[in-house]
CSV table of C-alpha atoms and ligand atoms in Angstrom, one decimal:
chain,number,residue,atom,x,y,z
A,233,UNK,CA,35.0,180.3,-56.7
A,234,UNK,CA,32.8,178.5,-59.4
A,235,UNK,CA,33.9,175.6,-61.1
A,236,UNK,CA,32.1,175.0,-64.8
A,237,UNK,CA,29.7,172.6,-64.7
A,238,UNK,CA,29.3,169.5,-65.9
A,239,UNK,CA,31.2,169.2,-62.1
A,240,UNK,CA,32.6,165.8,-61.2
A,241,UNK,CA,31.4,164.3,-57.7
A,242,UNK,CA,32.3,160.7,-56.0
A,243,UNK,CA,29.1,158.4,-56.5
A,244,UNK,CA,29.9,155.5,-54.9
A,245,UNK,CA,33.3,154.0,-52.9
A,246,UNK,CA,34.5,150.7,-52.1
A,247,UNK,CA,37.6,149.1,-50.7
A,248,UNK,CA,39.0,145.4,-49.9
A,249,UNK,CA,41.6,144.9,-47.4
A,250,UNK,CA,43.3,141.6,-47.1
A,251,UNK,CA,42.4,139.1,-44.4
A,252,UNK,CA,45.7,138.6,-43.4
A,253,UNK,CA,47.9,141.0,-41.1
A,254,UNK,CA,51.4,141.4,-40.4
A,255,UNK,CA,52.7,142.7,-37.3
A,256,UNK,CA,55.2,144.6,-36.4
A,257,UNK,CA,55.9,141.6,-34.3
A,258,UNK,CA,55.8,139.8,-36.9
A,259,UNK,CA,58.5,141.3,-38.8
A,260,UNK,CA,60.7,141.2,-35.5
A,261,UNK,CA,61.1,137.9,-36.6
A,262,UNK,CA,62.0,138.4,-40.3
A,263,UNK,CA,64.7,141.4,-40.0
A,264,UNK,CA,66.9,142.5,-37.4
A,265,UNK,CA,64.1,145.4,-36.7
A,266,UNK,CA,61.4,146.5,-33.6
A,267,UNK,CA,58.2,147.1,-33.1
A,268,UNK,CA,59.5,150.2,-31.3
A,269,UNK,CA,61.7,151.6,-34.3
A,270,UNK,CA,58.9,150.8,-36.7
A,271,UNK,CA,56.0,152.5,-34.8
A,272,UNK,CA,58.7,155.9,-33.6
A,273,UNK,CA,60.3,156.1,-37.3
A,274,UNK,CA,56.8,155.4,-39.6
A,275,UNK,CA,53.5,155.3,-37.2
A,276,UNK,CA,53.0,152.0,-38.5
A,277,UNK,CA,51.8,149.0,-36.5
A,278,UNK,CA,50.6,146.4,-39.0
A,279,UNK,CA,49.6,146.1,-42.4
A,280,UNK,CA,47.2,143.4,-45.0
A,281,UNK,CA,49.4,140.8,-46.7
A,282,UNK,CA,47.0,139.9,-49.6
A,283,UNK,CA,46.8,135.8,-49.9
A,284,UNK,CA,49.2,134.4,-52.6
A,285,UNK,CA,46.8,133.4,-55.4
A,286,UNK,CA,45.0,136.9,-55.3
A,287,UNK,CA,46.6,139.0,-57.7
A,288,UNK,CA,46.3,143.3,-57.8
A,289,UNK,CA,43.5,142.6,-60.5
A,290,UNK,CA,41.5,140.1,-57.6
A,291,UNK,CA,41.8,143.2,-55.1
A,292,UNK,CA,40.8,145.3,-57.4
A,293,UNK,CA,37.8,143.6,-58.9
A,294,UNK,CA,36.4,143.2,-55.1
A,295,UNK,CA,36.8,146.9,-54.6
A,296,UNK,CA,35.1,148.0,-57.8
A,297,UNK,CA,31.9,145.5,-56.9
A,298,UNK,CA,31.7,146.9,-53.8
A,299,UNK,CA,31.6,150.6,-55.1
A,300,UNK,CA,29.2,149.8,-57.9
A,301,UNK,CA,27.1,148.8,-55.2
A,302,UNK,CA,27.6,151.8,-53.2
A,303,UNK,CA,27.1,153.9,-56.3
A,304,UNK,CA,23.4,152.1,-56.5
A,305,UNK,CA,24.0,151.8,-60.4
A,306,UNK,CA,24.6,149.1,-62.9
A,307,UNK,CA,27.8,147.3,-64.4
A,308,UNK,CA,26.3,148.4,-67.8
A,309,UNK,CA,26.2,152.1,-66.4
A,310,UNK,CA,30.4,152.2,-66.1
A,311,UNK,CA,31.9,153.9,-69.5
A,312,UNK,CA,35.5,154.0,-68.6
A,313,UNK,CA,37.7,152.2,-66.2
A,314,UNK,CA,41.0,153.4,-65.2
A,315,UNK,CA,43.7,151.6,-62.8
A,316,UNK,CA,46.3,153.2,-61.0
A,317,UNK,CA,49.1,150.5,-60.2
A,318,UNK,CA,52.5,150.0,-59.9
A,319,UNK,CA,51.9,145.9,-59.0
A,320,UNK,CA,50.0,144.9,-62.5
A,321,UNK,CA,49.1,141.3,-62.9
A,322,UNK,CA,51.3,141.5,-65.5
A,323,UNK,CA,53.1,144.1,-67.7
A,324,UNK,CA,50.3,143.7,-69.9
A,325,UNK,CA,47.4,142.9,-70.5
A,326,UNK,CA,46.4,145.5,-68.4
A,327,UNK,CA,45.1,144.9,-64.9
A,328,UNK,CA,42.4,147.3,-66.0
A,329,UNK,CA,41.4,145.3,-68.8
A,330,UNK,CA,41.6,142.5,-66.6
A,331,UNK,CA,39.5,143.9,-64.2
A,332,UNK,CA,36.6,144.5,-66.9
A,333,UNK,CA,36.5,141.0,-67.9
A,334,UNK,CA,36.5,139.9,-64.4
A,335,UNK,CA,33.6,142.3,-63.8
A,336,UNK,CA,32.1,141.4,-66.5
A,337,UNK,CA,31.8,144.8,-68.1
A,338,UNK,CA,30.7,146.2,-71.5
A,339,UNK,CA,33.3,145.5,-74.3
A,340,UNK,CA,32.3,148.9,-76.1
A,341,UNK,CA,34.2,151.1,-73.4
A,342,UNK,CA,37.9,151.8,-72.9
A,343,UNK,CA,40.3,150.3,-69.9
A,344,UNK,CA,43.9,151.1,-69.6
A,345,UNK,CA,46.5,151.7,-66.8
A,346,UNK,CA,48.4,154.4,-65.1
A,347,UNK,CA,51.6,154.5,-63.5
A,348,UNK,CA,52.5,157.5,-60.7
A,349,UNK,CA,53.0,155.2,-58.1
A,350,UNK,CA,51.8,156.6,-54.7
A,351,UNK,CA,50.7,159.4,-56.7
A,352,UNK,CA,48.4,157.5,-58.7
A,353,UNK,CA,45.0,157.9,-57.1
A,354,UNK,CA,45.6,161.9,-57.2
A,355,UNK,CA,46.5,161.5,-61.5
A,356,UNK,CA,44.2,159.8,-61.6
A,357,UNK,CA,41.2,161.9,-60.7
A,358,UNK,CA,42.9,164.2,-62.9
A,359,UNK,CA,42.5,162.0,-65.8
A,360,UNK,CA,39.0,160.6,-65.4
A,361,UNK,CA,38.2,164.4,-64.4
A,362,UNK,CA,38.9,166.0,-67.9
A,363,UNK,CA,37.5,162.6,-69.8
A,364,UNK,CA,34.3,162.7,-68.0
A,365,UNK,CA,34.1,167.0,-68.7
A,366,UNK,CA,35.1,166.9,-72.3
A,367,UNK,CA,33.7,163.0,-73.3
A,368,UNK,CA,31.2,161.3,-73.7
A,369,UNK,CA,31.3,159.7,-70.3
A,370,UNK,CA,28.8,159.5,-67.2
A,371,UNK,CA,30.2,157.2,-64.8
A,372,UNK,CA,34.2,156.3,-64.6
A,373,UNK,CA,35.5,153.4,-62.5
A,374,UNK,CA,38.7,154.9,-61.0
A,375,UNK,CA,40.8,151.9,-59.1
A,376,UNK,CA,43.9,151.6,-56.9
A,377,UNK,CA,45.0,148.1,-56.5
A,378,UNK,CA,48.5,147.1,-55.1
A,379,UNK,CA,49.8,143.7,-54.2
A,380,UNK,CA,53.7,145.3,-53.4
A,381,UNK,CA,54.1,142.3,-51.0
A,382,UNK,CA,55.0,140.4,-54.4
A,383,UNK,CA,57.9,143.7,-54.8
A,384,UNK,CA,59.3,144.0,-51.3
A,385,UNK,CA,62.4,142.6,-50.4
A,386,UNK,CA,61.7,140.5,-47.3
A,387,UNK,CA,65.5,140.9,-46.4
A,388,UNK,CA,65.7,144.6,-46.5
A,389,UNK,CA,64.6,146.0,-43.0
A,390,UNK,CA,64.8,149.4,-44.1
A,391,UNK,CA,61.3,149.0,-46.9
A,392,UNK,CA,60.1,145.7,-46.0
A,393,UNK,CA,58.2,147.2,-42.7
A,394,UNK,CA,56.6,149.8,-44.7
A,395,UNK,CA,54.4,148.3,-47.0
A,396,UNK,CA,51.2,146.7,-47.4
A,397,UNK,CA,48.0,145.4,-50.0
A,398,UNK,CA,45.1,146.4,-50.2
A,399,UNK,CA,42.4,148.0,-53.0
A,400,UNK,CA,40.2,150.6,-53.2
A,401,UNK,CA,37.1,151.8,-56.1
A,402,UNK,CA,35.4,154.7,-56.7
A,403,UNK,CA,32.9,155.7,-58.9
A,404,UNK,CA,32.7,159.1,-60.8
A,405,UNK,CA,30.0,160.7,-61.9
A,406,UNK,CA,29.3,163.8,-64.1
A,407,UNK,CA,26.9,166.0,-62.4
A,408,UNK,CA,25.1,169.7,-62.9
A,409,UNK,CA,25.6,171.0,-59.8
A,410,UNK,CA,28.5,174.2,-59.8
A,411,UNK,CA,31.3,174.2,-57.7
A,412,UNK,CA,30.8,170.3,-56.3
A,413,UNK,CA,33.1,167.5,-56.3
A,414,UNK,CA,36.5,167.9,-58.0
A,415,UNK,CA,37.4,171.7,-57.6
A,416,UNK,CA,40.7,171.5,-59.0
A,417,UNK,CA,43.8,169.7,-59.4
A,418,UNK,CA,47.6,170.3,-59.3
A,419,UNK,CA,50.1,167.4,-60.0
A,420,UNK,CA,53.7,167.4,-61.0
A,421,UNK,CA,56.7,165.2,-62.0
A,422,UNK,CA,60.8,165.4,-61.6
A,423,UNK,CA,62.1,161.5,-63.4
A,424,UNK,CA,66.0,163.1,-62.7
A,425,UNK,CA,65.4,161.4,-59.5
A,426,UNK,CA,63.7,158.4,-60.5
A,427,UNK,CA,66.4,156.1,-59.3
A,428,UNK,CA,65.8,156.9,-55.5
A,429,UNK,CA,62.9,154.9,-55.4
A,430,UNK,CA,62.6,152.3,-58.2
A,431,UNK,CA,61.9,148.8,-59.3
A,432,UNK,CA,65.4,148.0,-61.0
A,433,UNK,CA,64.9,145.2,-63.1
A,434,UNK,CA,62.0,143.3,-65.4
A,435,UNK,CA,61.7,145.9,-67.9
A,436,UNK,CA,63.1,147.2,-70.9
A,437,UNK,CA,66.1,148.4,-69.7
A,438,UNK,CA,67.1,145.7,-67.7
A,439,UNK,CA,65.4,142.6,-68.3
A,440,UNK,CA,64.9,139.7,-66.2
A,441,UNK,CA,67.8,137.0,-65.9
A,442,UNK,CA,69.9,134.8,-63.3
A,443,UNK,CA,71.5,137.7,-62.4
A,444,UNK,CA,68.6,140.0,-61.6
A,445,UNK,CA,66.9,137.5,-60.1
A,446,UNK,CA,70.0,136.7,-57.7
A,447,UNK,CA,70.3,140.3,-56.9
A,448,UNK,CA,66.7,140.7,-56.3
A,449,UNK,CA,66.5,143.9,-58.7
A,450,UNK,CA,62.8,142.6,-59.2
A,451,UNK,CA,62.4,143.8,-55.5
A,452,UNK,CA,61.9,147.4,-54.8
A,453,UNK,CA,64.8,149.8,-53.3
A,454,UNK,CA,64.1,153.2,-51.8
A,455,UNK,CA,67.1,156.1,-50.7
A,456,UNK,CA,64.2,156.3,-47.9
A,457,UNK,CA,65.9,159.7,-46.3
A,458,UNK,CA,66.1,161.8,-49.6
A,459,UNK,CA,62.9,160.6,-50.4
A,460,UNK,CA,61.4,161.8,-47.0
A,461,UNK,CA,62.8,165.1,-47.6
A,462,UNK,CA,61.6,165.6,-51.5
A,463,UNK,CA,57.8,164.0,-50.3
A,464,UNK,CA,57.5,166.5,-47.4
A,465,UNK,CA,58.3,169.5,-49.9
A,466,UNK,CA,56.6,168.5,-53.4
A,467,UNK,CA,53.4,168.0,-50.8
A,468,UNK,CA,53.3,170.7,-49.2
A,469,UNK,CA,54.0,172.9,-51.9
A,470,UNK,CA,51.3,171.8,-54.3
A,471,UNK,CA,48.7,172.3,-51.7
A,472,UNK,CA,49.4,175.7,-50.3
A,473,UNK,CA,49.3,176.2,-54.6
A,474,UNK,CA,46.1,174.2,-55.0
A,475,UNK,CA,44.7,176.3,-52.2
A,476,UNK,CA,45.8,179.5,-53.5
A,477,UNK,CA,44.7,178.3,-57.5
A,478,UNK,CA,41.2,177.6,-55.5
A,479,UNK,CA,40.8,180.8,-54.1
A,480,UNK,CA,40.2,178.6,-50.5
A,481,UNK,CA,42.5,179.3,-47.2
A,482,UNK,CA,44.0,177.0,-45.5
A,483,UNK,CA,41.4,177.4,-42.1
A,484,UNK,CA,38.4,176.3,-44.9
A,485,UNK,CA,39.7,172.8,-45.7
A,486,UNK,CA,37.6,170.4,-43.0
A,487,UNK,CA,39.6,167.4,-43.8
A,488,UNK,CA,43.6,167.0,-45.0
A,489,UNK,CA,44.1,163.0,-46.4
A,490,UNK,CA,47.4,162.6,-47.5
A,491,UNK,CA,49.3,160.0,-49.1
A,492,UNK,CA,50.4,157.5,-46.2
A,493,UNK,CA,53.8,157.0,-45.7
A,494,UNK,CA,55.1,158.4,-43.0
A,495,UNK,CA,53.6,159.7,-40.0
A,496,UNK,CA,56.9,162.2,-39.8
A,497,UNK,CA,56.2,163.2,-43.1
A,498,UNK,CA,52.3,163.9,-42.2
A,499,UNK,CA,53.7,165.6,-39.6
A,500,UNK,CA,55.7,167.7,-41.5
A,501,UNK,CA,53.6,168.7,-44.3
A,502,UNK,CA,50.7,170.0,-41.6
A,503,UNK,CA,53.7,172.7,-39.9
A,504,UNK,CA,54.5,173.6,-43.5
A,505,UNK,CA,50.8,173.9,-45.1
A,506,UNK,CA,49.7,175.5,-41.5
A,507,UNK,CA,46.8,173.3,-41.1
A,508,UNK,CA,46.5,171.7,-37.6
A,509,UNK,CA,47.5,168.0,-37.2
A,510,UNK,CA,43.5,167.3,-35.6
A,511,UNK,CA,42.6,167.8,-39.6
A,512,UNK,CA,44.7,165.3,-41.2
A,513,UNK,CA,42.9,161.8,-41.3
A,514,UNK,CA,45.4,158.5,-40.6
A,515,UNK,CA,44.9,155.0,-40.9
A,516,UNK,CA,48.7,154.5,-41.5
A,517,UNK,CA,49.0,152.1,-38.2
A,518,UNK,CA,46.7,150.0,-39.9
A,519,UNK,CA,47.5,149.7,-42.9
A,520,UNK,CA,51.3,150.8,-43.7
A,521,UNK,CA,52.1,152.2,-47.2
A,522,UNK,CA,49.6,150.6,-49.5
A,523,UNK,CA,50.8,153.1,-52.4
A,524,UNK,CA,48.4,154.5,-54.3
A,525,UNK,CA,45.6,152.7,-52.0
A,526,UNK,CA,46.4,154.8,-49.2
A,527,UNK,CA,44.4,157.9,-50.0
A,528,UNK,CA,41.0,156.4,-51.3
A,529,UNK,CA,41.1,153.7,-48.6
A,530,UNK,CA,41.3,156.0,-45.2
A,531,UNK,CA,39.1,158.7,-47.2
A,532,UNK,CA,36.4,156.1,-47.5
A,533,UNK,CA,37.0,155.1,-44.1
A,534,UNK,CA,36.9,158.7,-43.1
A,535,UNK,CA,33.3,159.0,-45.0
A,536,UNK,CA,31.7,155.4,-43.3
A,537,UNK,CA,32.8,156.9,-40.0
A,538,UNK,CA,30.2,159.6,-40.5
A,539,UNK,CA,33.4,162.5,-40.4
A,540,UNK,CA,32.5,163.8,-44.2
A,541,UNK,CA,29.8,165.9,-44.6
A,542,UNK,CA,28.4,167.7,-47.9
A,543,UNK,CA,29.6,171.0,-48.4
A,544,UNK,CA,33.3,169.6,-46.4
A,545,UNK,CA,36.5,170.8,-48.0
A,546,UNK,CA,38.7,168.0,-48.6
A,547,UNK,CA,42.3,168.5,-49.6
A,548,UNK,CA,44.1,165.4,-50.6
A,549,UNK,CA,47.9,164.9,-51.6
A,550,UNK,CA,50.1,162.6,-52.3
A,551,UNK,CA,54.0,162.3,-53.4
A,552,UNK,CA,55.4,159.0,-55.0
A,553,UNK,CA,57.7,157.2,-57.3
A,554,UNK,CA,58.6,158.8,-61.1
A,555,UNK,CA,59.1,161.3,-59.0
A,556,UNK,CA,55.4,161.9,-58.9
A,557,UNK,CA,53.5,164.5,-56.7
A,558,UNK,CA,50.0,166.2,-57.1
A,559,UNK,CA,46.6,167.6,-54.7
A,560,UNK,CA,43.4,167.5,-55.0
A,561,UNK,CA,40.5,169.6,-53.6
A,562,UNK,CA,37.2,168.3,-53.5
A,563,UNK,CA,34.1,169.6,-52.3
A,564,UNK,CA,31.6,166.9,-50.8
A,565,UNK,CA,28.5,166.4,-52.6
B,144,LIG,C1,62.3,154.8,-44.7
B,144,LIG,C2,62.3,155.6,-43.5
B,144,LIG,C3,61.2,155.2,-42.5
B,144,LIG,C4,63.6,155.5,-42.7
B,144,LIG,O1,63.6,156.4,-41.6
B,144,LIG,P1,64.9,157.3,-41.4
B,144,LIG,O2,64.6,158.0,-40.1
B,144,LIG,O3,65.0,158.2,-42.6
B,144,LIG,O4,66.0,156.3,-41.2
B,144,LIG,P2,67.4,156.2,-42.0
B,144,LIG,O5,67.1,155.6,-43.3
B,144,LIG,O6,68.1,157.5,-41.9
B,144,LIG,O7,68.1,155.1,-41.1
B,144,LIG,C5,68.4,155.4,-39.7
B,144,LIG,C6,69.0,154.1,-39.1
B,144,LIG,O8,67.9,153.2,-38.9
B,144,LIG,C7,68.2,151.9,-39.5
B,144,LIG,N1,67.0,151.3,-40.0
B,144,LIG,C8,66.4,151.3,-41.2
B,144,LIG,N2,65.3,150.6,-41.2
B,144,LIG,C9,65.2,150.0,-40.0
B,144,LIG,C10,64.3,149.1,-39.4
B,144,LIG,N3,63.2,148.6,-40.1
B,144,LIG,N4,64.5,148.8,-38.1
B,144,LIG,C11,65.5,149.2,-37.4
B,144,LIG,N5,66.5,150.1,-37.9
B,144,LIG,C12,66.3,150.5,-39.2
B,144,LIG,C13,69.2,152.3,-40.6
B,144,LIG,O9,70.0,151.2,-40.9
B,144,LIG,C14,70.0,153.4,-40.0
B,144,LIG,O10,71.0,152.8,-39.1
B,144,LIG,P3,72.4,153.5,-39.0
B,144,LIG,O11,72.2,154.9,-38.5
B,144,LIG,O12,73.1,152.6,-38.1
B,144,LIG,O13,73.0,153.5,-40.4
B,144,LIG,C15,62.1,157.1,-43.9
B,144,LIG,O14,63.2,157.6,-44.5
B,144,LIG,C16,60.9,157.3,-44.8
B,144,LIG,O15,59.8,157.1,-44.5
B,144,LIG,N6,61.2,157.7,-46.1
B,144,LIG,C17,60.2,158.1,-47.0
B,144,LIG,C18,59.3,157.0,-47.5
B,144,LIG,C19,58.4,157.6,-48.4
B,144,LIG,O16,58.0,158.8,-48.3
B,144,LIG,N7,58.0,157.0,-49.4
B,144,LIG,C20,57.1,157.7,-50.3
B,144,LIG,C21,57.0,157.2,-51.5
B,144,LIG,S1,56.1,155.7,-51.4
């Protein structure tokens, strides 16, 4: 298979985790919960608690310095940023334009948000994909940045164990190399089922008073079970398409980095895509459900640990809120 070139290739990567960490011991003392029903039912074993006066755009801006850095070019060289979030600072501005300030970027180049909640990181490759092939752009800051320990509800054992902050940056880069980088894409999208995993209140719909505030409908709520069974099929079927679309078998992909939230569901989606368990990277003990975080954060942990190589096939996938699910196959550079 050769994709067109210009191709689009990962430059430089950088993530910020949160000092603080919260146990599953921890949350033994919250919610009528145990370490041994969070670790058996989710894999998880702790996760980052960012401090209260960082907001997603603080995360965020110490991800993106760190994979300028990494990308060994300027501020001055980014043309386009793009933040996946479902935590923004605020509705608006956006935490991208935030971001560029805080950065002190060029003013002459676009910054906007995206919402596909878990999904995010996996639209938005998409996105900066086709801008960098058809624009006028070289290098695209692409960042995931969640603070959803300002969403959780702290009183509802069955979604307060599962998430956690964090931030990750990375920097893409048009290139003339064929068949490198971003080899091709599939995402998809069912809103009939929004309401299974939502953020109730604070927006149009159903704005912020007393009562939503008393009700904490500013918290999110999850139908966790349907959801489980939804994620494990959307997944797995976009990535036995992706693979298929690519012309690549399933015995060719080197590494698997799905969307973290739920070891069962990782689990599952390995029987189903026939790709052994041994090939799917986790960090999920560490770091819970950090939404949209969770793939560019264990694949650039994946990377520093020396386990990437170029030429590797690396299949990621992800399922989230909206309903929002996609895959991505990228060929290391
Ligand atoms: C949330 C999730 C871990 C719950 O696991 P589950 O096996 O489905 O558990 P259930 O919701 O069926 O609940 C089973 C029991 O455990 C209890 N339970 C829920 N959370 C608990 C907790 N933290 N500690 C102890 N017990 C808990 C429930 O109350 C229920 O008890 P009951 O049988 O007495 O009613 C799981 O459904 C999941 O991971 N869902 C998908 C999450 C996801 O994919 N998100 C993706 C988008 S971000």
């Amino acid at each position: 298979m050769r994709t067109p070139t210009p191709s689009v290739y990962i430059r430089g990567m950088g993530v910020y985790m949160p000092e603080r960490r919260l146990t599953n011991a921890d949350l033994e003392r919250l919610v009528e919960t145990s370490d041994e029903w969070i670790r058996t039912r989710t894999g998880m074993v702790e996760r980052r608690i960012a401090a209260p006066e960082d907001s997603t755009s603080d995360l965020g801006t110490r991800a993106a310095e760190k994979a300028i850095v990494d990308a060994g070019i300027s501020k001055e060289d980014i043309d386009l940023v793009i933040v996946a979030t479902v935590t923004a600072d605020q509705t608006f501005p956006s935490t991208a334009c935030k971001i560029q300030a805080k950065l002190g970027l060029r003013t002459d180049i676009p910054a906007f948000d995206m919402i596909a909640a878990c999904s995010g990181f996996v639209y938005m490759m998409q996105v900066a994909n086709h801008m960098l092939r058809a624009g006028d752009y070289k290098n695209v800051l692409i960042i995931t940045a969640e603070k959803l320990s300002s969403i959780v509800n702290w009183e509802d054992r069955s979604t307060c164990v599962l998430f956690g902050d964090g931030a990750a940056a990375f920097v893409l880069t048009k290139c003339n190399e064929p068949y490198v980088g971003i080899l091709g894409n599939i995402l998809g999208a069912d809103g009939s089922q929004g309401d299974l995993l939502t953020l109730p209140a604070g927006g149009s719909m159903n704005p912020a008073s007393y009562e939503t505030v008393r009700n904490k409908e500013h918290c999110l709520t999850m139908a966790g079970n349907q959801v489980f069974k939804i994620a494990v099929r959307t997944m797995s079927e976009c990535c036995v398409r992706l693979l298929e679309k690519c012309n690549v078998t399933a015995d060719q992909i080197k590494w698997v980095i799905p969307h973290q939230a739920n070891m069962r569901i990782v689990d599952a989606v390995a029987r189903q895509i026939k790709v052994p368990l041994e090939k799917f990277c986790i960090n999920i003990e560490k770091t819970g459900n950090t939404s949209a975080c969770s793939i560019p954060i264990c694949m650039e942990e994946t990377y520093r640990a020396g386990k990437i190589q170029p030429g590797d096939l690396v299949l990621l996938t992800a399922f989230g809120g909206g309903f929002t699910w996609g895959a991505t196959l990228i060929r290391w550079k």
